[in-house]
Amino acid sequence: SSTINETDRIALLAFKAGITKDPFGVLNSWNDSIEFCQWYGVTCGRWHQKVTILDLSSQELSGSISPHIGNLSFLRAMLLLNNSLGHEIPSQVGQLHRLRSLRLDNNSLVGEIPKNISGCSNLVYLFLQVNQLTGEIPRELGSLSKLRIFASSVNNLIGSVPSFIGNLSSLEILHLMTNKLGGSIPQVLGYLTNLRIIGLGQNRLTGTIPSSLLNLSSLANFEVGDNQILGTLPESMGLKLPALEYFSVFENQLEGPIPPSISNSTKLVALKLGSNKLSGSVPSFENLHELLKLRIYNNQLGSGKPGDLSFLCSLTNNTKLMYVQIEVNEFGGVLPKCIGNLSTTLTTLLMQANQISGEIPKVIENLVGLDRLGMTLNYLSGNIPSNLGNLQNLAMLMINSNNLQGTIPYSFGNLTKLILLKLSKNKFQGQIPSHLSNCRSLILLDLSNNNLSGAIPPQLIGLSSLAIILDLSHNHLSGVLPIEVGNLRGLTSLDISNNLLGGEIPDSLGDCTSLTTLRMGGNFFHGSIPQSIKSLGGIEEMDLSCNNLSGQIPEFLMIFHSLKVLNLSYNKFQGMLPREGVFKNATGTSIIGNNELCGGLPEFHLPNCISKGSKRRKINIIISSVSIIFGVLGICLFLALICLFWLKKRANKPVSSSTDDSCPNVSYGTLLKATDGFSSMSLIGVGSFGSVYRGYSRVLHLGCHGALKGFIVECEALKNIRHRNLLKILTVCSSIDYQGNDFKALVYQFMDNGNLERWLHPNPTSSHSNELPKKLNFIRRINIAIDVAFALDYLHHRCHIPIVHCDLKPSNVLLDAQMVAHVGDFGLVKFLLGSSLDVVANQMSSMGLRGTIGYAPPEMFTGLSPTDDRFEDNLTLRSFVTAALPERALEITDHILLLERESRFVPNSPQHWLSESNGIFQECLVM
């Protein structure tokens, strides 16, 4: 007997020798000081000193299992789970004929499952999961008729689910999840009448689900998710599985509808149908009172029409519901108000990527247990209900990519447990509420692509909890980037691009040492890149494009080894472009739009930089050049003095020329011939101090009082003004005629369509009476008025010295071939030296009346415009005319406008159209 006992002691010491690490020292007691039956983890039989149980679970032991373990012939349980044992499972385990429980799960064992494990004929529990076992499941395992649990999940097993498992008539639990098993699920598994749990998920299984399995009335847990299984769910499934508690077929390729009979599986706790191709409407779940998790996401459920979400109302009697995931489907309609009656135990409600419309119902505040609410990518509209801030357990709120508007509720500041807030891609307006800084657990904040304005709250951007993303891009935010940005030491991505931010980049940005992405493009930042940025050693992407940044590109950007994308385009950087680091990558670096940069790789197409040696040579060249230039200038100066002396003598002679050497010289005889002797047939009109002849030339009547002064004023006015709507002067002529009288004329550009007077008021008695009648439609009149307004705006506000025309009338508005208006006749202009148009009335009143009677603006006399209040009861001149001539507007209206208006009415137009149109037309005429 002592010899037999010695065998067990030696076997145990051999096991201890195979252990290389014993952090808790549990094997320290394994020595000769005490009997081995008293060693830690060793249990012996009551009637004999033989080891029956070896339990060293969860001791973090490392090493291998000694082959001598097979000598423990009375061993019934080997419990070595939750350690770090490696190497292969010794084949000697197959010698343990009395072994009932073998637990080697959660170790680092490798190799194949020993074939001779079939020698453990009394084995009931075999746990091998969470190791690194390889190979196929040995066929010999099929002889273990007493086996109830076979768990070998999370390994690297290959092959198929063997059909010999159908021989394990006592099997209750089969766990082979997370391996590399392929093929189809054997039909024989449905014949294991004791089978309660089957887990084959996360493998490479194909084919369909055997109908025998879904008829197994004992089945409580069915897990085949994350495979490539095809087919449909049988209609009677719920009727055949009364004990079903857990049903998971997610991430397969199942089609068809969800069977309405599923509601008969009243013990169902979790229904996971996500990521398939299921379609149709969702049935009622009113009998599933034990349901905790409903996951039907990523299918083709729903029709995009109202009523798709009515199934949610069938869940209102469930008081245990915790998860509802219906995202990525085709559900339409509005959120039913019954959603507020769901259980307060609900923690997750995800509805993203559907076609849900309407407003967020206010009753959602009843779901006080919610910690995750997702409604991204829908068609939700209206304002966010402010009572959403009452969901104080909310940790994740995702309602981005909708049509929501209004302002971000200040009540969001009450969501102190919030860690993720996504409101991007909506139409939110107003300022970012500073109360968001109360969300001190926030690690991700995305408010991008909205219409937010105002400054960035310093309290928010200084929220040190932000550790993943802060995205405020594509808004209308203004002001500066607060220095509190330096508090974001844990932030990895900062995006404030495409806003209206300005000022200099704060030095404190360099304190954000965890940044990997920095986007600040599309703003108005100026100044240089601060030296503190060199602290951002982990940066991978930096975009500072489209700003007003200047100075040299810092050399420290070259030493950012992680930097892969750098965009500095469209700024004002200058100097030499570095050639190392990210600047070696012309595809990852953009510097276009910086015209003062030089050097760099040839791929950047920048000019060469001037070296110091080149600068010296250039200075020598400049000195030599300057000497030559001064010599030439001395000669030119001498020649210039001679020319000036000659010109002075020439100036004393009477000449007939234009006001500028570049103007063509025109003599009196040339003008006489061009106007046919200044005949009446060439006469176009008579101005303030002269007559206008076809050509165009305007001959001054020097006998008229003020004519000579008007000539000088007009020359002075036309000398420095240029505008497309002002009449262009070509040259002037100052000479004597054939009778010895002084003759002065201005020669203008020819205007093909004459003046506006002849278009508005043709004179049948004039020399041009043989011309066809001229018609100006309403659009052309508007365009002419706009052209004249542009000309006056130029004279009043755009000239170096403001000018008032003082004689604006139709005969002084000339029309070219394209009917573009040009204002002419500047003989009466007034220069407002040191004055503004606001005081022109005082000047005019001291000068007396100027211009043509009937066209002088009333401002010259009163200082008031036609829209100013000058009558009692706030009655303006415009409203006075409107009231005075309501019935006579059509009598004084140009008949051409009336004909044009009538031509736009089709025959048999309704009478109420005509009457309404008459009212609108008359109202416009007196405006």
Short mmCIF file of C-alpha atoms in Angstrom, two decimals, residues 162 199 203 253 290 421 427 508 554 616 682 780:
data_model
loop_
_atom_site.label_atom_id
_atom_site.label_comp_id
_atom_site.label_asym_id
_atom_site.label_seq_id
_atom_site.Cartn_x
_atom_site.Cartn_y
_atom_site.Cartn_z
CA PRO A 162 -18.06 16.07 -36.59
CA GLY A 199 -22.75 27.30 -29.38
CA ASN A 203 -16.76 29.95 -37.19
CA GLN A 253 -27.12 35.50 -44.60
CA GLU A 290 -38.79 38.14 -20.06
CA LEU A 421 -22.15 63.77 -27.86
CA LYS A 427 -29.08 72.85 -38.94
CA SER A 508 -0.92 76.91 -25.42
CA PRO A 554 9.42 75.92 -38.86
CA ARG A 616 27.49 88.90 -52.89
CA SER A 682 -25.90 116.79 -88.00
CA ARG A 780 -34.52 98.30 -71.17
#
